[in-house]
Coordinates of C-alpha atoms and ligand atoms in Angstrom, one line a residue:
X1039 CA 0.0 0.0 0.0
X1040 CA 1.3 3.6 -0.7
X1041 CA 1.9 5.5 2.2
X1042 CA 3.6 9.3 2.7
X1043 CA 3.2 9.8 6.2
X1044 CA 7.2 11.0 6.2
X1045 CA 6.1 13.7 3.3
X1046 CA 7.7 17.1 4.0
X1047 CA 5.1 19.7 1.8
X1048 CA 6.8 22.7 0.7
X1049 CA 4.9 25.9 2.6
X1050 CA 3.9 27.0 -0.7
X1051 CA 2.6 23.7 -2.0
X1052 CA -1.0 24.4 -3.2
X1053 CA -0.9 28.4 -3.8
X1054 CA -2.9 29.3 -6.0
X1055 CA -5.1 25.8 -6.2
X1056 CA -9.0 26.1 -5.4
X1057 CA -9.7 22.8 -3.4
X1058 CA -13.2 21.5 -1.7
X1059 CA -13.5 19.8 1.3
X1060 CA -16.5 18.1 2.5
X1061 CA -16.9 17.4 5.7
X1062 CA -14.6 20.2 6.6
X1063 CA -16.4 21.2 10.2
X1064 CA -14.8 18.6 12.2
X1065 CA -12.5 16.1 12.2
X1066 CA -10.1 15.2 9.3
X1067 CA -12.1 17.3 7.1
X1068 CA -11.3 20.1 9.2
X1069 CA -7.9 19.7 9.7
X1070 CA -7.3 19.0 6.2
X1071 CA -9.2 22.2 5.0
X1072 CA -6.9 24.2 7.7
X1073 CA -3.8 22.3 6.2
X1074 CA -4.5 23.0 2.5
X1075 CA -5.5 26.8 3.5
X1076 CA -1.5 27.0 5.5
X1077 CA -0.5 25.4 2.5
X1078 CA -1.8 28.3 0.2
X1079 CA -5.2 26.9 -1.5
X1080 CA -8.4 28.7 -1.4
X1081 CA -10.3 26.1 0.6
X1082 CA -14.2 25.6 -0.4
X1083 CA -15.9 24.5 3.4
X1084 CA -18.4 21.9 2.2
X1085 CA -20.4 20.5 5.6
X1086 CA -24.0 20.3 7.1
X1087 CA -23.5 22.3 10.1
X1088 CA -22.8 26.1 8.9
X1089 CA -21.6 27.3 12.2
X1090 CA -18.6 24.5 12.3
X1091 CA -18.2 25.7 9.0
X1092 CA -17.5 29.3 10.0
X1093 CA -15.5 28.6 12.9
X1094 CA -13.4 26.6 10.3
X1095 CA -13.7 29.8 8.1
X1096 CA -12.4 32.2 10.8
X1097 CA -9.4 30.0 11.7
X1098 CA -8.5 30.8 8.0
X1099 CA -8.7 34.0 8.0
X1100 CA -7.5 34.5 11.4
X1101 CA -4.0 32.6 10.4
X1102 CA -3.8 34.6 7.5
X1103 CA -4.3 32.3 4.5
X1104 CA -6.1 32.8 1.4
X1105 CA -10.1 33.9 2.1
X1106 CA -12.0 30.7 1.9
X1107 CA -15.4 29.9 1.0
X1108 CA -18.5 28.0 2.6
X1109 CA -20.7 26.1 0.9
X1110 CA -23.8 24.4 3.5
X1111 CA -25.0 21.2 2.3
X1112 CA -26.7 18.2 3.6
X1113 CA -25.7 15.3 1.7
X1114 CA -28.6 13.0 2.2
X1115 CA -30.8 15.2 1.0
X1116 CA -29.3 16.7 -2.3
X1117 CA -30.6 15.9 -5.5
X1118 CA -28.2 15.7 -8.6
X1119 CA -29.8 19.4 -9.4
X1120 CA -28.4 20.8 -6.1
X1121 CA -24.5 19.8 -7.3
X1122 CA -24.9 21.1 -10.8
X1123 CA -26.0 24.5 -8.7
X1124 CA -23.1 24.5 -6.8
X1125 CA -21.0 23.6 -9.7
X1126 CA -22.6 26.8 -11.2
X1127 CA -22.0 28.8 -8.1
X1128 CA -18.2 27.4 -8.4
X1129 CA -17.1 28.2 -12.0
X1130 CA -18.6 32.0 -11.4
X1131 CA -16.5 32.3 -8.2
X1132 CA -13.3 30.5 -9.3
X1133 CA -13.3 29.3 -12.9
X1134 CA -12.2 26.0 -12.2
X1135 CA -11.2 23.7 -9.6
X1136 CA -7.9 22.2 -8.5
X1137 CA -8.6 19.7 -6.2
X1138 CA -11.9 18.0 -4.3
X1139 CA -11.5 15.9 -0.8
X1140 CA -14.2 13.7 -0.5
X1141 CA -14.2 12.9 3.2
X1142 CA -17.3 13.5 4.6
X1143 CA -19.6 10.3 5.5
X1144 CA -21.6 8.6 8.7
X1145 CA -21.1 5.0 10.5
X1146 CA -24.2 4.3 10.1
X1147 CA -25.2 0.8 12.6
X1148 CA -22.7 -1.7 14.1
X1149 CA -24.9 -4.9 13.3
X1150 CA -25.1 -7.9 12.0
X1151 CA -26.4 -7.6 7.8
X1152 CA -29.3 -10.3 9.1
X1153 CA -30.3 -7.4 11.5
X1154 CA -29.6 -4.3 9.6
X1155 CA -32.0 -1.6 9.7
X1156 CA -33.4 -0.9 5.7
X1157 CA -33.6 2.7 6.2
X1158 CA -30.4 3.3 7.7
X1159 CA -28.5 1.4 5.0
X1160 CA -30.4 3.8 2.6
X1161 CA -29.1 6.3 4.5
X1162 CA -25.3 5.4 4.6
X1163 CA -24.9 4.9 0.9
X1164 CA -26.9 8.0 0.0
X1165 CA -24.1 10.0 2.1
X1166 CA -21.3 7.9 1.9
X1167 CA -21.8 6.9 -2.0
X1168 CA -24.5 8.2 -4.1
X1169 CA -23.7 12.0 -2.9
X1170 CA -19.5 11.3 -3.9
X1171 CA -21.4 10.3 -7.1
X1172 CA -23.3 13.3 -7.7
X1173 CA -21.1 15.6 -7.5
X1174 CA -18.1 14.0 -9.3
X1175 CA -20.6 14.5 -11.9
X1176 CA -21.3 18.0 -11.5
X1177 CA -18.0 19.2 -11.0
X1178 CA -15.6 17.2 -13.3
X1179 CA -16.1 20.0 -16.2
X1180 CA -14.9 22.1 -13.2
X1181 CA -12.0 20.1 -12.8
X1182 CA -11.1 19.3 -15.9
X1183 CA -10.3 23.1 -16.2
X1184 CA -7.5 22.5 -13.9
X1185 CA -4.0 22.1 -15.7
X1186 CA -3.4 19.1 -12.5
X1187 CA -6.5 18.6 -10.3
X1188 CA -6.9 15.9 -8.3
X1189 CA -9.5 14.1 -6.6
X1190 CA -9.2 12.4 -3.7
X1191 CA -11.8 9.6 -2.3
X1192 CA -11.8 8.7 1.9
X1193 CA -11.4 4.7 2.3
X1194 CA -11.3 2.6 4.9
X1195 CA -10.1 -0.4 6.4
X1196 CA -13.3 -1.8 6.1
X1197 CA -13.3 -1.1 2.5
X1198 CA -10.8 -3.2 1.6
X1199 CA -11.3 -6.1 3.7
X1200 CA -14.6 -7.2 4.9
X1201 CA -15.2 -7.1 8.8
X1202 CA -18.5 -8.5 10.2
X1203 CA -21.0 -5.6 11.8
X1204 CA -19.7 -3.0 10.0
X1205 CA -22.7 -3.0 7.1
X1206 CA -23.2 -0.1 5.1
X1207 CA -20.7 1.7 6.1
X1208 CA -17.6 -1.1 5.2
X1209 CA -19.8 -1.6 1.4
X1210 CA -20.0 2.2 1.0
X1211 CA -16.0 2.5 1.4
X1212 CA -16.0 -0.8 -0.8
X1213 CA -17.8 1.2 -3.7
X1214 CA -15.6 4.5 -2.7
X1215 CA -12.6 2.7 -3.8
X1216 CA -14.5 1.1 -7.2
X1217 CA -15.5 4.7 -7.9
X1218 CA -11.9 5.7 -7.6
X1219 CA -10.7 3.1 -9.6
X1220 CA -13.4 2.9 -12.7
X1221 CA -13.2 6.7 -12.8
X1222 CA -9.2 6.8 -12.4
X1223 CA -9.4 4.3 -15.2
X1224 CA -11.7 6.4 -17.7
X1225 CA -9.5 9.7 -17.6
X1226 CA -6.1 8.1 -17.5
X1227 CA -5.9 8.8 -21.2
X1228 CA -7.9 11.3 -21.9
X1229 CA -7.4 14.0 -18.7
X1230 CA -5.0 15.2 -16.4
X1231 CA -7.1 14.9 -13.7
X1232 CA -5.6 11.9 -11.0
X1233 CA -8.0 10.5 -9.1
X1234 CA -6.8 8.3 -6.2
X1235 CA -8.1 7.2 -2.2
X1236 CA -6.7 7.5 1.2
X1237 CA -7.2 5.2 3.9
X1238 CA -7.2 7.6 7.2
X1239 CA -6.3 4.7 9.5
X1240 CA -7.2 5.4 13.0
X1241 CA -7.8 8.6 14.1
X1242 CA -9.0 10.9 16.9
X1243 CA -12.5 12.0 15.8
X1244 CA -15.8 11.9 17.3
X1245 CA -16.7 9.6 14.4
X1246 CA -13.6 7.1 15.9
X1247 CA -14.9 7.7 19.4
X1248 CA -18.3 6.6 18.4
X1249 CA -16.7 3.2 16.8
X1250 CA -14.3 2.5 19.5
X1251 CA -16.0 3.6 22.5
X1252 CA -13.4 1.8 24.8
X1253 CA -10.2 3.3 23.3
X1254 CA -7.9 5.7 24.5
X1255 CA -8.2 8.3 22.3
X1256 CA -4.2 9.4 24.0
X1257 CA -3.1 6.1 22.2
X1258 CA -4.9 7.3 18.5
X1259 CA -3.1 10.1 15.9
X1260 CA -4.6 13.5 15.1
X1261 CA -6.1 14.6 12.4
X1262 CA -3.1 17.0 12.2
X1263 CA -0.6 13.8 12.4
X1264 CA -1.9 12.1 9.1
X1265 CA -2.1 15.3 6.5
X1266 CA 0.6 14.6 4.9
X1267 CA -0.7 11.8 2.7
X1268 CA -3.2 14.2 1.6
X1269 CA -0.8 17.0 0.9
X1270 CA 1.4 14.7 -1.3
X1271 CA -2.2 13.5 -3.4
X1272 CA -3.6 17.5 -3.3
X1273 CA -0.1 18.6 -4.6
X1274 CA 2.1 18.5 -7.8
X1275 CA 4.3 16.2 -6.7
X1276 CA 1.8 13.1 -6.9
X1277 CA 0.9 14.4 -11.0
X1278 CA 1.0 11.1 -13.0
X1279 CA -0.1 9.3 -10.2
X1280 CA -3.7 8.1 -10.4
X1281 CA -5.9 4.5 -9.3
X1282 CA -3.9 4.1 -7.1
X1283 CA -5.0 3.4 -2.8
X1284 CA -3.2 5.1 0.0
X1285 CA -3.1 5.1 3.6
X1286 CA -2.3 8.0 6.1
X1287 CA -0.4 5.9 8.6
X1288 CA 2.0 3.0 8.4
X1289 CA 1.4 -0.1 8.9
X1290 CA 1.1 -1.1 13.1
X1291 CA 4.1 -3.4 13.6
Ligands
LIG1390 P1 -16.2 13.0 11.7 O1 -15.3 13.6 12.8 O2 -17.5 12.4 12.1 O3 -16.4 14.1 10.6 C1 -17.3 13.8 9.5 C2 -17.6 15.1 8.8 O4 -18.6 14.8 7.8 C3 -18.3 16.1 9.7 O5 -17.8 17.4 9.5 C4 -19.8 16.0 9.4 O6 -20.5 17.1 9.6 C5 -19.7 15.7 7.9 N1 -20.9 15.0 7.5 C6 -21.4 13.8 8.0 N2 -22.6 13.6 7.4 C7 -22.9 14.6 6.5 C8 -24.0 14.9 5.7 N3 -25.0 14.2 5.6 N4 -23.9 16.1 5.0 C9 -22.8 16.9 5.0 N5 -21.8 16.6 5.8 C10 -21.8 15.5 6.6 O7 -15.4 11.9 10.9 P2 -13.8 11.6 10.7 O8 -13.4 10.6 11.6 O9 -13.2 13.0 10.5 O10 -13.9 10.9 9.2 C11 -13.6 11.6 8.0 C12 -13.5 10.5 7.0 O11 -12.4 9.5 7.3 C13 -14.7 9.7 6.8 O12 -14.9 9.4 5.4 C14 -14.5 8.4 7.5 O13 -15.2 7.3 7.0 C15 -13.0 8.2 7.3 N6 -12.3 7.4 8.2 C16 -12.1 7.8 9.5 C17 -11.3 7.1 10.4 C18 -11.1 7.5 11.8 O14 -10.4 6.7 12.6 N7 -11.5 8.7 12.2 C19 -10.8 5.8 10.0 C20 -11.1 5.4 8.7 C21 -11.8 6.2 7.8 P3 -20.9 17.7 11.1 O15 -19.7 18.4 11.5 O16 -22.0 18.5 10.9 O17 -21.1 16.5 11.9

């Protein structure tokens, strides 16, 4: 599996690039959104809850990086119409676009597939899948603007190996990484756009706390600890590379 957790990003790394984030109120997303911004993007906020979103926004501006934008959005209830709007909205602002993080996404239920609740699987892959879906859709014109965009899918462990309980959630990360790979595979000839997936590993989020209710979260890394993965995949040193599945952390020996 690739990994650059030892990746040293030049300070100036991404000036100039307009990246989304989804998910960027909390936990990865929002470090990753503050990461790009030091880094020199102009970060587009995508989230459900506008006031993380703006607290994310003020840290921004507060450090000094480039003025970044929010966009509110509840992903289980857009339609395909609502991400051609904000593609819209995002070629008037911008032009183009350099890079998207998809990283939002829920747990959904620990439980047995003989057990699982109908509506909450709904639920999971409408956020965790169909919504990545939409709005590759919408925004690839967008991207393909871009002299070196990137997109970047979030994976999982569970994505790439079955593990029993984890329903939904383990076959939406699963299809995450077939969406990576089926798209990487249609624009390796024909665009420069690299398309590729990060497996965070474990990290300190409420999401994690929620999973592993017994763990230390002293003995789990930080959102901040694992960006350099998604620095090397956001940046111009990872053009060329595309299909291909990373992870944020070594392996545990
Ligand atoms: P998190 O702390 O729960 O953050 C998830 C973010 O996604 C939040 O900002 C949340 O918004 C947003 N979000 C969730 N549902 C949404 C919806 N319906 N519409 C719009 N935004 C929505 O999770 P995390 O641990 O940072 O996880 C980030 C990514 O890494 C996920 O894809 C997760 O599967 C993956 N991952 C995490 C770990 C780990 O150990 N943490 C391990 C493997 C993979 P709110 O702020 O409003 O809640």
């Amino acid at each position: 599996m690739n990994c650059y957790f030892d990746y040293s990003a030049p300070k100036d790394l991404l000036k100039g690039r307009v990246i989304v984030v989804t998910g960027a109120g909390d936990g990865i997303g929002r470090s990753a959104a503050l990461s790009f911004a030091a880094h020199g993007a102009t970060v587009v906020l995508m989230g459900r809850t506008t006031s993380k979103l703006e607290k994310v926004y003020d840290d921004i501006e507060q450090a000094g990086h480039p003025q970044p934008a929010i966009i509110p959005i509840h992903f289980e209830g857009a339609t395909p119409h609502d991400y051609e709007m904000i593609a819209g909205k995002l070629e008037e602002e911008f032009g183009r676009l350099d890079g998207v993080l998809f990283n939002a996404s829920i747990l959904g239920l620990r439980t047995p597939i003989s057990q699982y609740d109908t509506d909450i699987w709904a639920q999971v892959i409408q956020v965790n899948l169909n919504s990545q879906f939409y709005m590759t859709r919408a925004l690839l014109p967008l991207l393909e603007k871009s002299t070196d965009a990137s997109i970047v899918y979030t994976s999982s462990s569970v994505g790439r190996k079955g593990r029993a309980y984890w329903g939904a959630y383990a076959v939406s990360k699963f299809a995450t990484e077939g969406l990576m790979q089926t798209l990487a595979d249609e624009l390796e000839n024909t665009s420069s756009i690299r398309v590729n997936s990060i497996n965070p590993g474990a990290t300190r989020t409420s999401m994690r706390a929620y999973a592993y209710p017994a763990e230390n979260p002293a003995e789990v890394r930080t959102p901040e600890e694992i960006m350099p993965t998604y620095l090397y995949l956001m940046g111009a040193d990872s053009k060329g590379t595309t299909g291909q599945a990373f992870d944020a952390q070594p392996p545990k020996i």
